[in-house]
Amino acid sequence: MTDSAAPQLTLLLNRWQAGDRQALDVLLPAVYAELKRLARTQLQRDGSATIQPTELVAEAYLKLVDVDQVDFAGRAHFYSIAARTMRRILVERYRRREAAKRGSG
């Protein structure tokens, strides 16, 4: 997302916070490239990950939109929460994989 498009993203986030579900239809294409970049960064940190960036973005997006109260302070906050969500997904996958290895999953 370019700097000139940043205000548009903030407006979309505000519309979403106000309950405009159609804003999500515009939001995903607007943030997809940055979310994918964040996913690649998260996956580089976790050398044992068995997930592709596209799959991680999709899973994180589903978690982000499946909340009752959306409260993002702006685009930087949105991307921060998205990165944290991706990290949690990777941690959950790691824990399940380790539990399965021990036979308790």
CSV table of N, CA and C in Angstrom, one decimal:
chain,number,residue,atom,x,y,z
A,1,MET,N,0.8,-1.2,0.0
A,1,MET,CA,0.0,0.0,0.0
A,1,MET,C,0.9,1.2,0.0
A,2,THR,N,0.6,2.1,-0.9
A,2,THR,CA,1.4,3.3,-1.0
A,2,THR,C,1.0,4.3,0.1
A,3,ASP,N,1.9,5.3,0.3
A,3,ASP,CA,1.5,6.4,1.3
A,3,ASP,C,0.3,7.1,0.9
A,4,SER,N,0.1,7.3,-0.4
A,4,SER,CA,-1.1,8.0,-0.9
A,4,SER,C,-2.4,7.2,-0.6
A,5,ALA,N,-2.3,5.9,-0.5
A,5,ALA,CA,-3.5,5.1,-0.3
A,5,ALA,C,-3.7,4.9,1.2
A,6,ALA,N,-2.8,5.3,2.0
A,6,ALA,CA,-2.9,5.1,3.5
A,6,ALA,C,-4.2,5.7,4.0
A,7,PRO,N,-4.5,7.0,3.6
A,7,PRO,CA,-5.8,7.5,4.2
A,7,PRO,C,-7.0,6.7,3.8
A,8,GLN,N,-7.0,6.1,2.5
A,8,GLN,CA,-8.1,5.3,2.1
A,8,GLN,C,-8.2,4.1,3.0
A,9,LEU,N,-7.1,3.5,3.3
A,9,LEU,CA,-7.1,2.3,4.2
A,9,LEU,C,-7.7,2.7,5.6
A,10,THR,N,-7.3,3.8,6.1
A,10,THR,CA,-7.8,4.3,7.4
A,10,THR,C,-9.3,4.5,7.3
A,11,LEU,N,-9.8,5.0,6.2
A,11,LEU,CA,-11.3,5.2,6.0
A,11,LEU,C,-12.0,3.9,6.0
A,12,LEU,N,-11.4,2.9,5.3
A,12,LEU,CA,-12.0,1.6,5.2
A,12,LEU,C,-12.1,0.9,6.6
A,13,LEU,N,-11.0,1.1,7.3
A,13,LEU,CA,-11.0,0.5,8.7
A,13,LEU,C,-12.0,1.2,9.6
A,14,ASN,N,-12.2,2.5,9.4
A,14,ASN,CA,-13.2,3.2,10.2
A,14,ASN,C,-14.6,2.8,9.8
A,15,ARG,N,-14.8,2.6,8.5
A,15,ARG,CA,-16.1,2.1,8.0
A,15,ARG,C,-16.4,0.7,8.6
A,16,TRP,N,-15.4,-0.2,8.6
A,16,TRP,CA,-15.6,-1.5,9.1
A,16,TRP,C,-15.9,-1.4,10.6
A,17,GLN,N,-15.2,-0.6,11.4
A,17,GLN,CA,-15.5,-0.4,12.8
A,17,GLN,C,-16.9,0.1,13.0
A,18,ALA,N,-17.4,0.9,12.1
A,18,ALA,CA,-18.8,1.4,12.2
A,18,ALA,C,-19.8,0.3,11.8
A,19,GLY,N,-19.4,-0.8,11.4
A,19,GLY,CA,-20.3,-1.9,11.1
A,19,GLY,C,-20.6,-2.1,9.6
A,20,ASP,N,-19.8,-1.4,8.7
A,20,ASP,CA,-20.0,-1.5,7.3
A,20,ASP,C,-19.2,-2.8,6.8
A,21,ARG,N,-20.0,-3.9,6.6
A,21,ARG,CA,-19.3,-5.1,6.2
A,21,ARG,C,-18.8,-5.1,4.8
A,22,GLN,N,-19.4,-4.2,4.0
A,22,GLN,CA,-19.0,-4.0,2.6
A,22,GLN,C,-17.5,-3.5,2.5
A,23,ALA,N,-17.1,-2.8,3.6
A,23,ALA,CA,-15.8,-2.2,3.6
A,23,ALA,C,-14.8,-3.4,3.5
A,24,LEU,N,-15.1,-4.5,4.1
A,24,LEU,CA,-14.2,-5.7,4.0
A,24,LEU,C,-14.0,-6.1,2.6
A,25,ASP,N,-15.0,-6.0,1.7
A,25,ASP,CA,-14.8,-6.4,0.3
A,25,ASP,C,-13.7,-5.6,-0.4
A,26,VAL,N,-13.6,-4.3,0.1
A,26,VAL,CA,-12.6,-3.4,-0.5
A,26,VAL,C,-11.3,-3.5,0.2
A,27,LEU,N,-11.4,-3.8,1.5
A,27,LEU,CA,-10.2,-3.8,2.4
A,27,LEU,C,-9.2,-4.9,2.0
A,28,LEU,N,-9.7,-6.1,1.8
A,28,LEU,CA,-8.8,-7.3,1.6
A,28,LEU,C,-7.9,-7.0,0.4
A,29,PRO,N,-8.4,-6.7,-0.8
A,29,PRO,CA,-7.5,-6.4,-1.9
A,29,PRO,C,-6.6,-5.3,-1.6
A,30,ALA,N,-7.0,-4.3,-0.8
A,30,ALA,CA,-6.1,-3.1,-0.6
A,30,ALA,C,-5.0,-3.5,0.3
A,31,VAL,N,-5.1,-4.5,1.2
A,31,VAL,CA,-4.1,-4.8,2.2
A,31,VAL,C,-3.4,-6.2,1.9
A,32,TYR,N,-3.8,-6.9,0.9
A,32,TYR,CA,-3.3,-8.2,0.6
A,32,TYR,C,-1.8,-8.3,0.4
A,33,ALA,N,-1.3,-7.4,-0.4
A,33,ALA,CA,0.2,-7.5,-0.6
A,33,ALA,C,1.0,-7.3,0.7
A,34,GLU,N,0.6,-6.4,1.5
A,34,GLU,CA,1.3,-6.1,2.8
A,34,GLU,C,1.1,-7.3,3.7
A,35,LEU,N,-0.1,-7.9,3.8
A,35,LEU,CA,-0.4,-9.0,4.6
A,35,LEU,C,0.5,-10.2,4.2
A,36,LYS,N,0.7,-10.4,2.9
A,36,LYS,CA,1.5,-11.5,2.4
A,36,LYS,C,3.0,-11.2,2.7
A,37,ARG,N,3.4,-10.0,2.7
A,37,ARG,CA,4.8,-9.6,3.1
A,37,ARG,C,5.0,-9.9,4.6
A,38,LEU,N,4.0,-9.6,5.4
A,38,LEU,CA,4.1,-9.9,6.8
A,38,LEU,C,4.1,-11.4,7.0
A,39,ALA,N,3.3,-12.1,6.3
A,39,ALA,CA,3.3,-13.6,6.4
A,39,ALA,C,4.7,-14.2,6.1
A,40,ARG,N,5.3,-13.7,5.0
A,40,ARG,CA,6.6,-14.2,4.6
A,40,ARG,C,7.6,-13.9,5.7
A,41,THR,N,7.5,-12.7,6.3
A,41,THR,CA,8.4,-12.4,7.4
A,41,THR,C,8.2,-13.3,8.6
A,42,GLN,N,7.0,-13.6,9.0
A,42,GLN,CA,6.7,-14.5,10.1
A,42,GLN,C,7.2,-15.9,9.8
A,43,LEU,N,7.1,-16.3,8.5
A,43,LEU,CA,7.5,-17.7,8.2
A,43,LEU,C,9.0,-17.8,8.1
A,44,GLN,N,9.7,-16.7,7.8
A,44,GLN,CA,11.2,-16.8,7.8
A,44,GLN,C,11.7,-16.9,9.2
A,45,ARG,N,11.0,-16.4,10.2
A,45,ARG,CA,11.4,-16.5,11.6
A,45,ARG,C,11.2,-17.9,12.1
A,46,ASP,N,10.3,-18.6,11.5
A,46,ASP,CA,9.9,-20.0,11.9
A,46,ASP,C,10.3,-20.9,10.9
A,47,GLY,N,11.6,-21.4,10.9
A,47,GLY,CA,12.1,-22.3,9.9
A,47,GLY,C,11.4,-23.6,9.8
A,48,SER,N,10.6,-24.0,10.8
A,48,SER,CA,10.0,-25.3,10.7
A,48,SER,C,8.5,-25.2,10.2
A,49,ALA,N,8.1,-24.0,9.8
A,49,ALA,CA,6.7,-23.9,9.4
A,49,ALA,C,6.4,-24.7,8.2
A,50,THR,N,5.2,-25.3,8.2
A,50,THR,CA,4.8,-26.1,7.0
A,50,THR,C,3.6,-25.5,6.4
A,51,ILE,N,3.5,-24.2,6.3
A,51,ILE,CA,2.4,-23.4,5.7
A,51,ILE,C,3.0,-22.4,4.7
A,52,GLN,N,2.2,-22.1,3.7
A,52,GLN,CA,2.6,-21.1,2.7
A,52,GLN,C,2.1,-19.7,3.1
A,53,PRO,N,2.7,-18.7,2.7
A,53,PRO,CA,2.3,-17.3,3.0
A,53,PRO,C,0.8,-17.1,2.7
A,54,THR,N,0.4,-17.6,1.5
A,54,THR,CA,-1.0,-17.3,1.1
A,54,THR,C,-2.0,-18.0,2.1
A,55,GLU,N,-1.7,-19.2,2.6
A,55,GLU,CA,-2.5,-19.9,3.5
A,55,GLU,C,-2.5,-19.2,4.9
A,56,LEU,N,-1.4,-18.7,5.3
A,56,LEU,CA,-1.3,-17.9,6.5
A,56,LEU,C,-2.1,-16.6,6.5
A,57,VAL,N,-2.0,-15.9,5.4
A,57,VAL,CA,-2.8,-14.7,5.2
A,57,VAL,C,-4.3,-15.1,5.3
A,58,ALA,N,-4.7,-16.1,4.6
A,58,ALA,CA,-6.2,-16.5,4.6
A,58,ALA,C,-6.6,-16.8,6.0
A,59,GLU,N,-5.8,-17.6,6.7
A,59,GLU,CA,-6.2,-18.0,8.1
A,59,GLU,C,-6.3,-16.8,9.0
A,60,ALA,N,-5.3,-15.9,8.9
A,60,ALA,CA,-5.3,-14.7,9.7
A,60,ALA,C,-6.4,-13.8,9.4
A,61,TYR,N,-6.7,-13.6,8.1
A,61,TYR,CA,-7.9,-12.8,7.7
A,61,TYR,C,-9.2,-13.3,8.3
A,62,LEU,N,-9.4,-14.6,8.3
A,62,LEU,CA,-10.6,-15.2,8.8
A,62,LEU,C,-10.7,-14.9,10.3
A,63,LYS,N,-9.6,-15.0,11.0
A,63,LYS,CA,-9.6,-14.6,12.4
A,63,LYS,C,-9.8,-13.2,12.7
A,64,LEU,N,-9.2,-12.3,11.8
A,64,LEU,CA,-9.4,-10.9,12.0
A,64,LEU,C,-10.8,-10.4,11.8
A,65,VAL,N,-11.5,-11.0,10.8
A,65,VAL,CA,-12.9,-10.6,10.5
A,65,VAL,C,-13.9,-11.2,11.4
A,66,ASP,N,-13.5,-12.3,12.1
A,66,ASP,CA,-14.4,-13.0,13.0
A,66,ASP,C,-14.4,-12.5,14.4
A,67,VAL,N,-14.5,-11.2,14.5
A,67,VAL,CA,-14.5,-10.6,15.9
A,67,VAL,C,-15.8,-9.7,15.9
A,68,ASP,N,-16.4,-9.7,17.1
A,68,ASP,CA,-17.6,-8.9,17.3
A,68,ASP,C,-17.3,-7.4,17.3
A,69,GLN,N,-16.2,-7.0,18.0
A,69,GLN,CA,-15.9,-5.6,18.1
A,69,GLN,C,-14.5,-5.3,17.4
A,70,VAL,N,-14.5,-4.6,16.4
A,70,VAL,CA,-13.3,-4.2,15.7
A,70,VAL,C,-12.9,-2.8,16.2
A,71,ASP,N,-11.6,-2.7,16.6
A,71,ASP,CA,-11.2,-1.5,17.2
A,71,ASP,C,-9.7,-1.2,16.8
A,72,PHE,N,-9.5,-0.8,15.6
A,72,PHE,CA,-8.1,-0.5,15.1
A,72,PHE,C,-7.9,1.0,15.2
A,73,ALA,N,-6.7,1.4,15.7
A,73,ALA,CA,-6.4,2.8,15.9
A,73,ALA,C,-5.9,3.4,14.6
A,74,GLY,N,-5.7,2.6,13.6
A,74,GLY,CA,-5.2,3.1,12.3
A,74,GLY,C,-4.6,1.9,11.5
A,75,ARG,N,-4.0,2.2,10.4
A,75,ARG,CA,-3.4,1.2,9.5
A,75,ARG,C,-2.3,0.5,10.2
A,76,ALA,N,-1.4,1.2,10.9
A,76,ALA,CA,-0.2,0.6,11.6
A,76,ALA,C,-0.7,-0.4,12.6
A,77,HIS,N,-1.7,0.0,13.4
A,77,HIS,CA,-2.3,-0.9,14.4
A,77,HIS,C,-2.9,-2.1,13.8
A,78,PHE,N,-3.6,-1.9,12.6
A,78,PHE,CA,-4.2,-3.1,11.9
A,78,PHE,C,-3.1,-4.1,11.5
A,79,TYR,N,-2.0,-3.5,10.9
A,79,TYR,CA,-0.9,-4.4,10.5
A,79,TYR,C,-0.2,-5.1,11.7
A,80,SER,N,-0.1,-4.4,12.8
A,80,SER,CA,0.5,-4.9,14.0
A,80,SER,C,-0.4,-6.1,14.5
A,81,ILE,N,-1.7,-5.9,14.6
A,81,ILE,CA,-2.6,-7.0,15.0
A,81,ILE,C,-2.6,-8.1,14.0
A,82,ALA,N,-2.5,-7.8,12.7
A,82,ALA,CA,-2.4,-8.9,11.7
A,82,ALA,C,-1.2,-9.7,11.9
A,83,ALA,N,0.0,-9.1,12.1
A,83,ALA,CA,1.2,-9.8,12.3
A,83,ALA,C,1.2,-10.6,13.6
A,84,ARG,N,0.6,-10.1,14.6
A,84,ARG,CA,0.5,-10.8,15.9
A,84,ARG,C,-0.4,-12.0,15.7
A,85,THR,N,-1.5,-11.9,15.0
A,85,THR,CA,-2.4,-13.0,14.7
A,85,THR,C,-1.7,-14.1,13.9
A,86,MET,N,-0.9,-13.7,12.9
A,86,MET,CA,-0.2,-14.7,12.2
A,86,MET,C,0.8,-15.5,13.1
A,87,ARG,N,1.5,-14.7,13.9
A,87,ARG,CA,2.4,-15.4,14.9
A,87,ARG,C,1.7,-16.4,15.8
A,88,ARG,N,0.5,-16.0,16.2
A,88,ARG,CA,-0.3,-16.9,17.1
A,88,ARG,C,-0.7,-18.2,16.3
A,89,ILE,N,-1.1,-18.0,15.1
A,89,ILE,CA,-1.4,-19.1,14.2
A,89,ILE,C,-0.3,-20.1,14.1
A,90,LEU,N,0.9,-19.5,13.9
A,90,LEU,CA,2.1,-20.4,13.8
A,90,LEU,C,2.4,-21.1,15.1
A,91,VAL,N,2.3,-20.4,16.2
A,91,VAL,CA,2.5,-21.0,17.5
A,91,VAL,C,1.5,-22.1,17.8
A,92,GLU,N,0.2,-21.9,17.4
A,92,GLU,CA,-0.8,-22.9,17.6
A,92,GLU,C,-0.4,-24.2,16.8
A,93,ARG,N,0.0,-23.9,15.5
A,93,ARG,CA,0.3,-25.1,14.6
A,93,ARG,C,1.5,-25.8,15.2
A,94,TYR,N,2.5,-25.1,15.7
A,94,TYR,CA,3.7,-25.7,16.3
A,94,TYR,C,3.3,-26.6,17.5
A,95,ARG,N,2.5,-26.0,18.4
A,95,ARG,CA,2.0,-26.8,19.5
A,95,ARG,C,1.3,-28.0,19.2
A,96,ARG,N,0.4,-27.9,18.2
A,96,ARG,CA,-0.4,-29.1,17.8
A,96,ARG,C,0.6,-30.2,17.2
A,97,ARG,N,1.5,-29.7,16.4
A,97,ARG,CA,2.5,-30.7,15.8
A,97,ARG,C,3.3,-31.3,16.9
A,98,GLU,N,3.8,-30.6,17.9
A,98,GLU,CA,4.6,-31.2,18.9
A,98,GLU,C,3.7,-32.1,19.8
A,99,ALA,N,2.5,-31.8,20.0
A,99,ALA,CA,1.6,-32.6,20.8
A,99,ALA,C,1.4,-33.9,20.1
A,100,ALA,N,1.2,-33.9,18.7
A,100,ALA,CA,1.0,-35.1,17.9
A,100,ALA,C,2.2,-36.0,18.0
A,101,LYS,N,3.4,-35.4,18.0
A,101,LYS,CA,4.7,-36.1,18.1
A,101,LYS,C,4.7,-36.9,19.5
A,102,ARG,N,4.2,-36.3,20.5
A,102,ARG,CA,4.2,-36.9,21.8
A,102,ARG,C,3.0,-37.9,22.0
A,103,GLY,N,2.1,-37.9,21.0
A,103,GLY,CA,1.0,-38.8,21.1
A,103,GLY,C,-0.2,-38.3,21.9
A,104,SER,N,-0.2,-37.0,22.2
A,104,SER,CA,-1.3,-36.4,23.0
A,104,SER,C,-2.1,-35.4,22.1
A,105,GLY,N,-2.1,-35.6,20.8
A,105,GLY,CA,-2.9,-34.6,20.0
A,105,GLY,C,-3.8,-35.3,19.1
